[in-house]
Tab-separated table of C-alpha atoms in Angstrom:
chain	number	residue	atom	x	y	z
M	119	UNK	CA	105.913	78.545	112.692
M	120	UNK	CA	103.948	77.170	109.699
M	121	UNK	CA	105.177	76.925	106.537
M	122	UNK	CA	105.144	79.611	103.745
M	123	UNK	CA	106.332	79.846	100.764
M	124	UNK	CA	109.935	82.114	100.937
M	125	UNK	CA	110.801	85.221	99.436
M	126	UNK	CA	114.223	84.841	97.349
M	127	UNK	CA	117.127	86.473	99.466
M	128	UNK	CA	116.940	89.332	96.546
M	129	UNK	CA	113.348	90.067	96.641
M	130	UNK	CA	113.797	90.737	100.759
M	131	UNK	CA	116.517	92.893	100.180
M	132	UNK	CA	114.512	95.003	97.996
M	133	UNK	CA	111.667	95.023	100.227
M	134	UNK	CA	114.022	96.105	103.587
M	135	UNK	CA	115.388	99.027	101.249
M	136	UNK	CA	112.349	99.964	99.822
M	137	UNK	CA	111.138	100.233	103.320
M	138	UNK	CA	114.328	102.821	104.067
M	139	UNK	CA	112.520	106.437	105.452
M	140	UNK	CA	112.651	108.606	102.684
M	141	UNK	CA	112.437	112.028	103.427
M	142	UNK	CA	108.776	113.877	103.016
M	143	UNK	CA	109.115	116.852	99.988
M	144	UNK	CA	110.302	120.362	101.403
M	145	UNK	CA	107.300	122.312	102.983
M	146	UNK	CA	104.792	119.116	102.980
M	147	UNK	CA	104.901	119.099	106.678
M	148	UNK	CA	103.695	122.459	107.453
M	149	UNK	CA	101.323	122.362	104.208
M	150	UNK	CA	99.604	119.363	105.267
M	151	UNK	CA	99.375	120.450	108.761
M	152	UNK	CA	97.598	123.422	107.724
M	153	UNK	CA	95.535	121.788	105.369
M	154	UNK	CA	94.787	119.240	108.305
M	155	UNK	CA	94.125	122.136	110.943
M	156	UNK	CA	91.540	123.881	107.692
M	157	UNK	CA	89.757	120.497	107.517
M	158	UNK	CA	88.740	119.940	111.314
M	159	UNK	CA	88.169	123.859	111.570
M	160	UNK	CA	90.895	124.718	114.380
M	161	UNK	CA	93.141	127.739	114.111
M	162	UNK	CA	96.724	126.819	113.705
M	163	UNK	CA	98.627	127.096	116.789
M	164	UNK	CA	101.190	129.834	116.592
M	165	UNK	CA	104.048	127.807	118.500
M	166	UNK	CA	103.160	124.780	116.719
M	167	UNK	CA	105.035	125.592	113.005
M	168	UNK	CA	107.275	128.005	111.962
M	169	UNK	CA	105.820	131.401	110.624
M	170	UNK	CA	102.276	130.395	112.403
M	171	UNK	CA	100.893	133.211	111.577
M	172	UNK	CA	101.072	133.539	108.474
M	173	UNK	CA	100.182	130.036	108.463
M	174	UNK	CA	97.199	130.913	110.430
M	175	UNK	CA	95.882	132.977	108.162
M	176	UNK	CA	96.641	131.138	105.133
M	177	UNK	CA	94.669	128.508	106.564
M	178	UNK	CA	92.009	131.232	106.718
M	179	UNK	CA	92.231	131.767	103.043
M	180	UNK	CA	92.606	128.119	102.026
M	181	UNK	CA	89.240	127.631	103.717
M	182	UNK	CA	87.095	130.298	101.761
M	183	UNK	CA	88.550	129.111	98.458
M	184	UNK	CA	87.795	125.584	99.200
M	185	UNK	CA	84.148	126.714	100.225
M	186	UNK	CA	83.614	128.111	96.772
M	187	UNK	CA	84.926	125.370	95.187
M	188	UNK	CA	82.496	123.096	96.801
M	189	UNK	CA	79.719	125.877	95.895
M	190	UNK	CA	80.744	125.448	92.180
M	191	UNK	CA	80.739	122.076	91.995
M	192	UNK	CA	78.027	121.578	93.838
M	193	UNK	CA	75.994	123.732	90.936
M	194	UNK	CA	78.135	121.785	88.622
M	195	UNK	CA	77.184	118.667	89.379
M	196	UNK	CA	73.522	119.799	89.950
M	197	UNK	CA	73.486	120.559	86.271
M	198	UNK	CA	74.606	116.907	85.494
M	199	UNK	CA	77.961	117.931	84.324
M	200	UNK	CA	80.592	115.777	84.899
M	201	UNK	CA	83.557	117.609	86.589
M	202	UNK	CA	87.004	115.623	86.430
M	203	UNK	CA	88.019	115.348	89.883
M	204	UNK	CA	91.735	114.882	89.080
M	205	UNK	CA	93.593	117.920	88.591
M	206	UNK	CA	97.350	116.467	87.526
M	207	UNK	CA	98.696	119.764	86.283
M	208	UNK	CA	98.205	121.432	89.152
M	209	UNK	CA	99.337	118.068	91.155
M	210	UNK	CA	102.702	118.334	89.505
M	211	UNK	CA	103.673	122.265	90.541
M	212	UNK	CA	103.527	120.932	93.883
M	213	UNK	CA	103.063	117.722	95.795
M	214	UNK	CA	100.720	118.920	98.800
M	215	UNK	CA	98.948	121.673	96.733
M	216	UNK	CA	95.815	120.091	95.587
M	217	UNK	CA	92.591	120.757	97.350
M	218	UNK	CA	91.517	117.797	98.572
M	219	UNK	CA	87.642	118.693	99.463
M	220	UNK	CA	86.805	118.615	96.007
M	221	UNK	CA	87.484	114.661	95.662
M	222	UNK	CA	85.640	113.977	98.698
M	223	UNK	CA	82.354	115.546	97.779
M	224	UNK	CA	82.061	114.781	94.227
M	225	UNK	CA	79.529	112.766	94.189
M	226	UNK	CA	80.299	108.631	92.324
M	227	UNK	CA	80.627	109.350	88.758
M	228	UNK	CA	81.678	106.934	86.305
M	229	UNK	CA	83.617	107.774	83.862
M	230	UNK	CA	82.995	106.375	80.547
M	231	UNK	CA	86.265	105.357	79.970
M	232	UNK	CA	87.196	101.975	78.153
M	233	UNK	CA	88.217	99.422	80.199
M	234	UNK	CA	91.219	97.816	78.136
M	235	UNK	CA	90.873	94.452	80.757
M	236	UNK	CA	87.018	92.859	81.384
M	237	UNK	CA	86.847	94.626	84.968
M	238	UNK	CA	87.275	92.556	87.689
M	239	UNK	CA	83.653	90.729	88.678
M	240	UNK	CA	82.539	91.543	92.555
M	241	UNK	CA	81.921	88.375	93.816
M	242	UNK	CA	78.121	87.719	94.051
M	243	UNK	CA	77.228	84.100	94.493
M	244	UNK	CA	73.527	84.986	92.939
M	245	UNK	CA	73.700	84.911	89.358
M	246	UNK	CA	72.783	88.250	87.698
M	247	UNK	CA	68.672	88.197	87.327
M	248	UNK	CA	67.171	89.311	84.022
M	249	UNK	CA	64.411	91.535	84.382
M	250	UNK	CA	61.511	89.639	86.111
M	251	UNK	CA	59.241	87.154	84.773
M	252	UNK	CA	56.957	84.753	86.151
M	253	UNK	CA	59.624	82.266	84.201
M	254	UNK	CA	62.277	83.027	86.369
M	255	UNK	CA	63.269	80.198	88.711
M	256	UNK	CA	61.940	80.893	92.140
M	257	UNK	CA	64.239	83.047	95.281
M	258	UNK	CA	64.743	79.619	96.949
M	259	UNK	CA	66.454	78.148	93.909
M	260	UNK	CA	68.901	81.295	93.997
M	261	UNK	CA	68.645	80.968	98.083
M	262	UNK	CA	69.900	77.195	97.238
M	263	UNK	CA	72.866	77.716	94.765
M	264	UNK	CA	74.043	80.652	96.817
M	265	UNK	CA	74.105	77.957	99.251
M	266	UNK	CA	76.358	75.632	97.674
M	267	UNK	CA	78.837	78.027	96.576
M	268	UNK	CA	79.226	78.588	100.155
M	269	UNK	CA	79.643	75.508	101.492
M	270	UNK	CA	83.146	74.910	98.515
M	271	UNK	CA	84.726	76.869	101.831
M	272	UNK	CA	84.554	75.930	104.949
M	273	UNK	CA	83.610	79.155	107.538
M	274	UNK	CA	85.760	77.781	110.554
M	275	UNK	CA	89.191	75.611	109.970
M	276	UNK	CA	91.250	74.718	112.899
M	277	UNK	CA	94.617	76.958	113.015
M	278	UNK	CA	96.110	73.390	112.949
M	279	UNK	CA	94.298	72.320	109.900
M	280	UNK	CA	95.527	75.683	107.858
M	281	UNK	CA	99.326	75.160	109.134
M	282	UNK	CA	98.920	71.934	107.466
M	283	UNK	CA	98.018	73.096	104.011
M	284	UNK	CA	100.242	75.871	104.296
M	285	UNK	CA	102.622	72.956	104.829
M	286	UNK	CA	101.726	71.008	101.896
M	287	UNK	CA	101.349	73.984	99.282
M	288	UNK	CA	104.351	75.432	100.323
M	289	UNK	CA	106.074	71.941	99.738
M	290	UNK	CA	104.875	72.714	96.093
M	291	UNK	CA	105.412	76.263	95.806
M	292	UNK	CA	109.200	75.031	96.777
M	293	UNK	CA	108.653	72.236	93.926
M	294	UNK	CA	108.191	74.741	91.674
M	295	UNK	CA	110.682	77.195	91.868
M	296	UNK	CA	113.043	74.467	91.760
M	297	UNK	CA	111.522	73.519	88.056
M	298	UNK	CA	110.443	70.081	89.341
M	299	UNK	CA	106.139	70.111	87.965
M	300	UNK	CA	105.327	66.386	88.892
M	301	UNK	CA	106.682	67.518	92.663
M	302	UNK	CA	104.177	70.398	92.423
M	303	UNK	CA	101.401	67.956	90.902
M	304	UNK	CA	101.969	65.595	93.620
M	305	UNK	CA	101.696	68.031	96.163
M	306	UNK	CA	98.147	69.616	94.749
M	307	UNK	CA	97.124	65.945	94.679
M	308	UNK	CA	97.554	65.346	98.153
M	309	UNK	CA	96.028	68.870	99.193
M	310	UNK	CA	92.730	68.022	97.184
M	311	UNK	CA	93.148	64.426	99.226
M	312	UNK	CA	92.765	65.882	102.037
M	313	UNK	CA	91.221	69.284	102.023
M	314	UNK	CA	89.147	69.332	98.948
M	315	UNK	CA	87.209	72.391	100.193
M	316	UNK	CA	90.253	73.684	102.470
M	317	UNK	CA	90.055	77.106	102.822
M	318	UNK	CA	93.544	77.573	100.451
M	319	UNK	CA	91.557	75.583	97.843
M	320	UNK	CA	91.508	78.888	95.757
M	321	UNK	CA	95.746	78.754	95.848
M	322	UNK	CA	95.778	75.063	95.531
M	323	UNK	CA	94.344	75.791	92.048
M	324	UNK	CA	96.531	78.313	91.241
M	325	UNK	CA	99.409	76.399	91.590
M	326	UNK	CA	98.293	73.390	89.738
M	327	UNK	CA	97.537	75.504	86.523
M	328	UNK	CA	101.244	76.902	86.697
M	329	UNK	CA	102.898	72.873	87.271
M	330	UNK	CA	101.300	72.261	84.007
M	331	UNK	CA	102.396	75.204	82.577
M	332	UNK	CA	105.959	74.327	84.326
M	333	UNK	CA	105.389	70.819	82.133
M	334	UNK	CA	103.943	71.534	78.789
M	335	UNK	CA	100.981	70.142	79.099
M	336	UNK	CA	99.072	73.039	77.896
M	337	UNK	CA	95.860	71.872	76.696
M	338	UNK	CA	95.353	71.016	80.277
M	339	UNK	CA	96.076	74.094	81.467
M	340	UNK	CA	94.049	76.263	79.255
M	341	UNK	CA	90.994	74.197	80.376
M	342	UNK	CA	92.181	74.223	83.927
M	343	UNK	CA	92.744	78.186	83.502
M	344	UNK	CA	89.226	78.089	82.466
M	345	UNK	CA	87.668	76.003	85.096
M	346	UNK	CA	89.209	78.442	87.560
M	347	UNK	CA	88.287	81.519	85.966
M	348	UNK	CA	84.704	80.351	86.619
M	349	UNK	CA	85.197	79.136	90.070
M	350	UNK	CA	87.006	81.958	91.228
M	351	UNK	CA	86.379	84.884	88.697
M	352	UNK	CA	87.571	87.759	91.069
M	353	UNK	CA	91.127	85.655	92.336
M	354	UNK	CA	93.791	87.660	92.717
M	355	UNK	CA	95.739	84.872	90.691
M	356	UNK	CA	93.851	85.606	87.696
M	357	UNK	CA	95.960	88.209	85.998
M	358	UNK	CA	99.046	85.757	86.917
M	359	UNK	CA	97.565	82.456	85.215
M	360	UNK	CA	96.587	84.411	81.887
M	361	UNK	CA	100.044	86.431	81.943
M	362	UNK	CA	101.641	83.046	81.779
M	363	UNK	CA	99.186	81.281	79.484
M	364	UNK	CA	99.809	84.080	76.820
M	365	UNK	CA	103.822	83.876	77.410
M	366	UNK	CA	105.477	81.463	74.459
V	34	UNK	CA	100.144	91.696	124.264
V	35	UNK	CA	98.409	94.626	123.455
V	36	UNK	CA	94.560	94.660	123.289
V	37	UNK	CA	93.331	95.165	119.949
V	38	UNK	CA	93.091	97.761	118.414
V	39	UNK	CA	89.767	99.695	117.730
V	40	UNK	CA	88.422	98.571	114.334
V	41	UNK	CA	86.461	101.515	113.171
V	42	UNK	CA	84.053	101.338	110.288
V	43	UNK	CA	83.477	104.202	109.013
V	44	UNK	CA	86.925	106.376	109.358
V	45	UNK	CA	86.061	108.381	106.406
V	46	UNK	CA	87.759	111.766	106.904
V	47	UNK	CA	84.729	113.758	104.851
V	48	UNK	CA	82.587	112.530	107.574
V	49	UNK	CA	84.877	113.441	110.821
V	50	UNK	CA	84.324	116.846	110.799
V	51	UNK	CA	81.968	117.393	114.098
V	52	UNK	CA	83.585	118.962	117.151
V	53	UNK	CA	86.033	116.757	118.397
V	54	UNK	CA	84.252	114.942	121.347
V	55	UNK	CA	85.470	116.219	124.417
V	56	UNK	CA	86.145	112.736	126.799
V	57	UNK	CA	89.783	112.663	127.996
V	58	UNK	CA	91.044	115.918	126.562
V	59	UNK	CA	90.095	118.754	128.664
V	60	UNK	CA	89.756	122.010	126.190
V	61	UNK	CA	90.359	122.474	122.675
V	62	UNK	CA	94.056	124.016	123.403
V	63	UNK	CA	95.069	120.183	125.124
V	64	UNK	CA	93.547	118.475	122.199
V	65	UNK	CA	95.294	120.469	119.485
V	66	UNK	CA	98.839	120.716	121.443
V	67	UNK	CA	98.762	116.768	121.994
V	68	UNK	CA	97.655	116.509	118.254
V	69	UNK	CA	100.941	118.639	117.084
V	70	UNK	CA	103.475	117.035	119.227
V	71	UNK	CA	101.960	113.057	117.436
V	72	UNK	CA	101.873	115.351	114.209
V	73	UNK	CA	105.510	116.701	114.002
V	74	UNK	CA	107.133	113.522	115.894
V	75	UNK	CA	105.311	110.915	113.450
V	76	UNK	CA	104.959	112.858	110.382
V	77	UNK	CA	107.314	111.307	108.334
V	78	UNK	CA	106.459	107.593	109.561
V	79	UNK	CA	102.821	107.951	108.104
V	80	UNK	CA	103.679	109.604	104.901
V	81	UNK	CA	106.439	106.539	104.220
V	82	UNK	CA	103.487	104.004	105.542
V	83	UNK	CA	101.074	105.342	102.882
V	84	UNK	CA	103.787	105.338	100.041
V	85	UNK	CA	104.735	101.656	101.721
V	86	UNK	CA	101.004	100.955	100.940
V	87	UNK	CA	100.947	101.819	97.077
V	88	UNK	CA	99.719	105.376	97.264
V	89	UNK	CA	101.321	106.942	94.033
V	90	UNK	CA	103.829	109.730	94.766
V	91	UNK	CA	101.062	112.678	93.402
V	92	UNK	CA	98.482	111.448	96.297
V	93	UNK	CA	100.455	110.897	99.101
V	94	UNK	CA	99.744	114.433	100.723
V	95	UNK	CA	96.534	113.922	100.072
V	96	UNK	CA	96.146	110.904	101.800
V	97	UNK	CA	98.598	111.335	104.919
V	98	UNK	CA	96.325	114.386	105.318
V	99	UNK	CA	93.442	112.255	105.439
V	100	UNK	CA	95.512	110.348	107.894
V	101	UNK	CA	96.110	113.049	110.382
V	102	UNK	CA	92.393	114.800	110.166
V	103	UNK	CA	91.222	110.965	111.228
V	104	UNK	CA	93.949	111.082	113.727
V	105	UNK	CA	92.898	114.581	114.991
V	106	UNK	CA	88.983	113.469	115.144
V	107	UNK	CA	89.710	110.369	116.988
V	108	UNK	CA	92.436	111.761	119.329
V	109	UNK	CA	90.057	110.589	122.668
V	110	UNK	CA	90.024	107.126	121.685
V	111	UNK	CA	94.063	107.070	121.992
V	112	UNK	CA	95.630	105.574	124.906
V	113	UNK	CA	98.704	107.591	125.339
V	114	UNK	CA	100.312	105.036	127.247
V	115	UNK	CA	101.253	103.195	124.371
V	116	UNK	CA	103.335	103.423	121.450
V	117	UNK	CA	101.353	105.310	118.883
V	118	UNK	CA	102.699	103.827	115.792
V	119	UNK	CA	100.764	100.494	115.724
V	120	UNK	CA	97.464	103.662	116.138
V	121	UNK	CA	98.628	105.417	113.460
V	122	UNK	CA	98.953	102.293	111.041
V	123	UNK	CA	95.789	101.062	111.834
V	124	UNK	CA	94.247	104.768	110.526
V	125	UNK	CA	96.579	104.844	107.696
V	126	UNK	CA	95.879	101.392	106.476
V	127	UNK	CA	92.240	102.082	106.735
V	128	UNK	CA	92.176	105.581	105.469
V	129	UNK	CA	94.141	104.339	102.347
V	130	UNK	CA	91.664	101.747	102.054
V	131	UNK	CA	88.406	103.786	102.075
V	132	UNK	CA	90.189	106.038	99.495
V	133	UNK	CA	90.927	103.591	97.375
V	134	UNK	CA	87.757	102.118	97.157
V	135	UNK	CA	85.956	105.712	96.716
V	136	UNK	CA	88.368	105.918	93.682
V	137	UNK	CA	86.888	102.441	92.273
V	138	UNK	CA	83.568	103.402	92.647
V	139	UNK	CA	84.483	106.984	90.783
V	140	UNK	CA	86.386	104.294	88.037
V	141	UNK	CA	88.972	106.268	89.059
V	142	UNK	CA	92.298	104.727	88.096
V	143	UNK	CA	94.852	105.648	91.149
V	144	UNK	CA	97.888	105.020	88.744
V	145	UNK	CA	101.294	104.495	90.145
V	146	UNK	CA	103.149	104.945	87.262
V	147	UNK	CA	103.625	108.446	86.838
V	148	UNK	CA	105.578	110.292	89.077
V	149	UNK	CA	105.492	113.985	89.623
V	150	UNK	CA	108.057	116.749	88.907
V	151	UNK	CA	109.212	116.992	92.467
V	152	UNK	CA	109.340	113.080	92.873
V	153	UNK	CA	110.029	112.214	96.556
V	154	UNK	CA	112.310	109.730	95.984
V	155	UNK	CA	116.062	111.336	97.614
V	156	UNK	CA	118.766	111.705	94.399
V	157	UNK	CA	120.617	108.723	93.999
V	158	UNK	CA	123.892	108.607	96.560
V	159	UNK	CA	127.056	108.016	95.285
V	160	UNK	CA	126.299	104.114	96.391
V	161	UNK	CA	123.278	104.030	94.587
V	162	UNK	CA	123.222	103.889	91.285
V	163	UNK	CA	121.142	103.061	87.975
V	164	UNK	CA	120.957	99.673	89.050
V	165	UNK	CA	119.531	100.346	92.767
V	166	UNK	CA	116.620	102.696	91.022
V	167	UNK	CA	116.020	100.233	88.746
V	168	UNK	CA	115.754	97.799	91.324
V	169	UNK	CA	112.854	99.874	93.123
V	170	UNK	CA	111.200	100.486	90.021
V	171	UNK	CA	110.639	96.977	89.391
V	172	UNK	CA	109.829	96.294	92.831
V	173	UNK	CA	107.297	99.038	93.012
V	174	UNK	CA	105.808	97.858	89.605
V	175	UNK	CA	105.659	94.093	91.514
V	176	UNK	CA	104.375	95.385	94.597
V	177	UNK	CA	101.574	97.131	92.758
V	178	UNK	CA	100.311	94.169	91.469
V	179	UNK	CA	98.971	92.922	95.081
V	180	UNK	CA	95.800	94.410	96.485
V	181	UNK	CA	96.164	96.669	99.735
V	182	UNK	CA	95.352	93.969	101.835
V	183	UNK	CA	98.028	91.828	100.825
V	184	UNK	CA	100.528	94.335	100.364
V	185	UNK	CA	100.161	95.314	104.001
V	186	UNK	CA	100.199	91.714	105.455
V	187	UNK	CA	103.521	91.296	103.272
V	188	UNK	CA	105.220	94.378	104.198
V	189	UNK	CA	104.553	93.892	108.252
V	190	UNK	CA	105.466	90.506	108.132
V	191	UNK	CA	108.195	90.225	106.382
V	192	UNK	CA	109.765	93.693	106.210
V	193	UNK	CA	108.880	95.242	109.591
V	194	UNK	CA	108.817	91.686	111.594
V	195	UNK	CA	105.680	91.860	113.085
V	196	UNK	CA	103.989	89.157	114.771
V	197	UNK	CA	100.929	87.436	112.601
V	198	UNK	CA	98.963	88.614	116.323
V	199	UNK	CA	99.704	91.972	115.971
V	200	UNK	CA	99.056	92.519	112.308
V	201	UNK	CA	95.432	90.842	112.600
V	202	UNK	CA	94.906	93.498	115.260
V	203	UNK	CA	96.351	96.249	113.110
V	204	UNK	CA	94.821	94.996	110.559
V	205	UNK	CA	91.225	93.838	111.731
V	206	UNK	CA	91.149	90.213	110.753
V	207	UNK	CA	91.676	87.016	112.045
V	208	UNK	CA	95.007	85.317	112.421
V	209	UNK	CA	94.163	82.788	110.209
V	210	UNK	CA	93.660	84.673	107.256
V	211	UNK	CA	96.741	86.528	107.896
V	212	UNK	CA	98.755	83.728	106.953
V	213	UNK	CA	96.192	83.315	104.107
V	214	UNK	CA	96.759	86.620	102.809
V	215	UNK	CA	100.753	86.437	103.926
V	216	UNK	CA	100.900	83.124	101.230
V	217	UNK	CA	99.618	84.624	98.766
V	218	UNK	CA	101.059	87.696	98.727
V	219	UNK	CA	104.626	86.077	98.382
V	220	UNK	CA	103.316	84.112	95.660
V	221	UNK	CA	102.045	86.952	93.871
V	222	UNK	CA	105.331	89.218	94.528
V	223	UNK	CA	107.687	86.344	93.406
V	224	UNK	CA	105.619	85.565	90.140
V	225	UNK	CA	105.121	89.386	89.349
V	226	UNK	CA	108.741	89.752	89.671
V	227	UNK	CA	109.530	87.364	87.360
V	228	UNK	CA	107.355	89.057	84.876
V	229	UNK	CA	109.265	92.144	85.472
V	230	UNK	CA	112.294	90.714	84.988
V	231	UNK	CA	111.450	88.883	81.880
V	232	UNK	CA	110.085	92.156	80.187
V	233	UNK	CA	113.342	93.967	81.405
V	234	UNK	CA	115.565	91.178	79.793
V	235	UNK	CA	116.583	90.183	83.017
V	236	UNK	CA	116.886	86.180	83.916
């Protein structure tokens, strides 16, 4: 088995009794199964829960009110208001009471709402166009750099290849929880020997900005920080690296 | 090994509403009593696989419905053979997924901070204690920090055991980028707790 990075004997622990069963709310069983039975249009079998019928016909009733709900926001949105889709008041009464339907035909809406973070980029290897020009440079130019940014990762790696960088990052991700940074440098320093465009480049990164965090050396690791933000401007390690650059 | 699962696109439940196709199951009453029986005996293991994926506590029902209507519509393609829980996953972990996305696109934020009135976390035992809820909190708040994807990998691997095979079948992706995903997921867990803990005081 490859190489990975371990979970401290804590962090497991939390994770096997986080994954304990815990016990559905009172009533969500039967409520959801109605709900479920409303959605796909079957009457409730009789048998199947306890007090069927009632909870036959309360499936009835849950299906009219959800069709005029659709009805009104359907004029709703027609009118170009914007309805708010979540309804927490009525979410906390009850855990299984909220319609659902609603949320699945409102049309997208954004909301307006300030983003306190820069929103995460989607990952476009095209840079965004201005409107068009005859300056512009031409599609293939585009076609080109698209290009290149693909080729930084490989599309195919041997399984044998990966175990291997698994085997040398983890060697650092050890390095580093143990508080020893030129372990972790020499580590990334190998990796970008060998697999400069390796297909855990993107981690390799990662854990090079954090060893020179890990030794001081923080001019380095703003401007690594920032080489990486560009490179990689949707990681998943983002949030990480700038939590730790803006720790004292 | 098992074959692989199916890997459908599109398991939106808003679009799964046509009349359930009618392949293996012979009438509408077969269909809806084998439906029941998965319902009631695997119930509570997909509403604890959607809160295991992030879902906050005031969607769950929401969601595990979604589940189940998905589960209802594709009932044919189900081999009853086999265990059903690897099935059921595989629709969870998708459903979750389309819903969470359909909340991005709304910029809808699916907080998981706030729980509800009738939280469905069980009252503390007489083991527990402030320190065990604490404990969860912070490991919710770390395990929030990964996306779906990871979270998933990470919680199959290394909670529930499962092979790196079988979770890039439950899954749909290769082996290869399970480990991928498996990597970073620890590395993201074990640096978000640290965060936690060093905001809680804790060292």
């Amino acid at each position: 088995m490859s190489a990975q990075p371990e979970l401290p004997e804590d962090v497991r622990a939390m994770l096997a009794a986080d994954a304990r069963e815990i016990a559905p709310p009172p009533g969500a069983r039967e409520q959801v199964l109605d709900r479920v039975f409303t959605s796909v249009g079957v009457a409730a079998a009789v048998t199947a829960t306890a007090g069927g019928a009632s909870a036959a016909s309360a499936g009835g009733a849950i299906s009219a009110s959800v069709k005029w709900t659709l009805a009104a926001l359907a004029l709703l949105t027609a009118a170009g208001a914007t309805v708010v889709v979540r309804q927490r008041s009525t979410a906390r009464s009850s855990a299984v009471g909220r319609p659902l339907t609603d949320r699945l035909t409102q049309p997208p809406q954004r909301v307006s709402a300030p983003i306190e973070r820069a929103p995460i980029a989607v990952h476009d290897p095209t840079p965004a166009r201005e409107p068009t020009s005859a300056s512009l440079p031409a599609p293939a130019t585009d076609r080109a750099a698209s290009i290149a940014r693909r080729a930084e990762r490989p599309a195919i790696e041997p399984e044998d290849a990966l175990e291997q960088e698994q085997r040398l990052l983890a060697r650092g991700q050890r390095a580093l929880a143990e508080g020893r940074a030129d372990a972790v440098l020499d580590a990334v320093r190998a990796h970008s020997q060998q697999f400069a465009r390796g297909a855990l480049a993107e981690e390799r990164d990662a854990l090079e900005v954090r060893a020179l965090l890990l030794a001081r050396r923080m001019d380095e690791a703003r401007a690594k920080a920032e080489r990486f933000r560009r490179r990689f401007p949707d990681s998943v390690f983002l949030s990480a690296i700038e939590g730790s650059l803006r720790e004292p | 090994m098992q074959a692989p699962l199916t890997a459908d696109a599109n398991l939106d439940p808003a679009t799964e509403r046509a009349a359930p196709a009618r392949g293996a199951l012979a009438s509408d009453d077969e269909r809806r009593a084998r439906f029941t029986a998965l319902y009631h005996e695997h119930f509570d293991y997909v509403w604890n696989v959607v809160r295991r994926l992030g879902v906050p506590p005031q969607h769950i029902a929401d969601v595990t419905h979604d589940v189940f209507v998905t589960v209802f519509n594709k009932l044919d393609e189900y081999d009853p053979s086999r265990p059903p829980r690897p099935w059921l996953f595989a629709v969870a972990f998708r459903v979750t997924r389309n819903q969470q996305r359909l909340a991005q696109n709304r910029n809808e934020r699916l907080t998981a901070g706030e729980e509800p009135l009738d939280s469905i976390d069980p009252q503390p035992s007489a083991e527990d204690g402030v320190g065990a809820a604490q404990e969860r909190a912070m490991l919710r708040d770390a395990l929030d920090t990964l996306d779906l994807e990871r979270r998933a990998v990470l919680l199959l691997h290394d909670v529930d055991e499962k092979p790196a095979s079988e979770i890039a079948a439950l899954c749909a992706i290769p082996v290869k980028t399970v480990y991928s995903r498996l990597y970073s997921a620890r590395s993201l867990l074990m640096a978000a707790v640290a965060r936690v803990r060093a905001r809680r005081g804790e060292r």
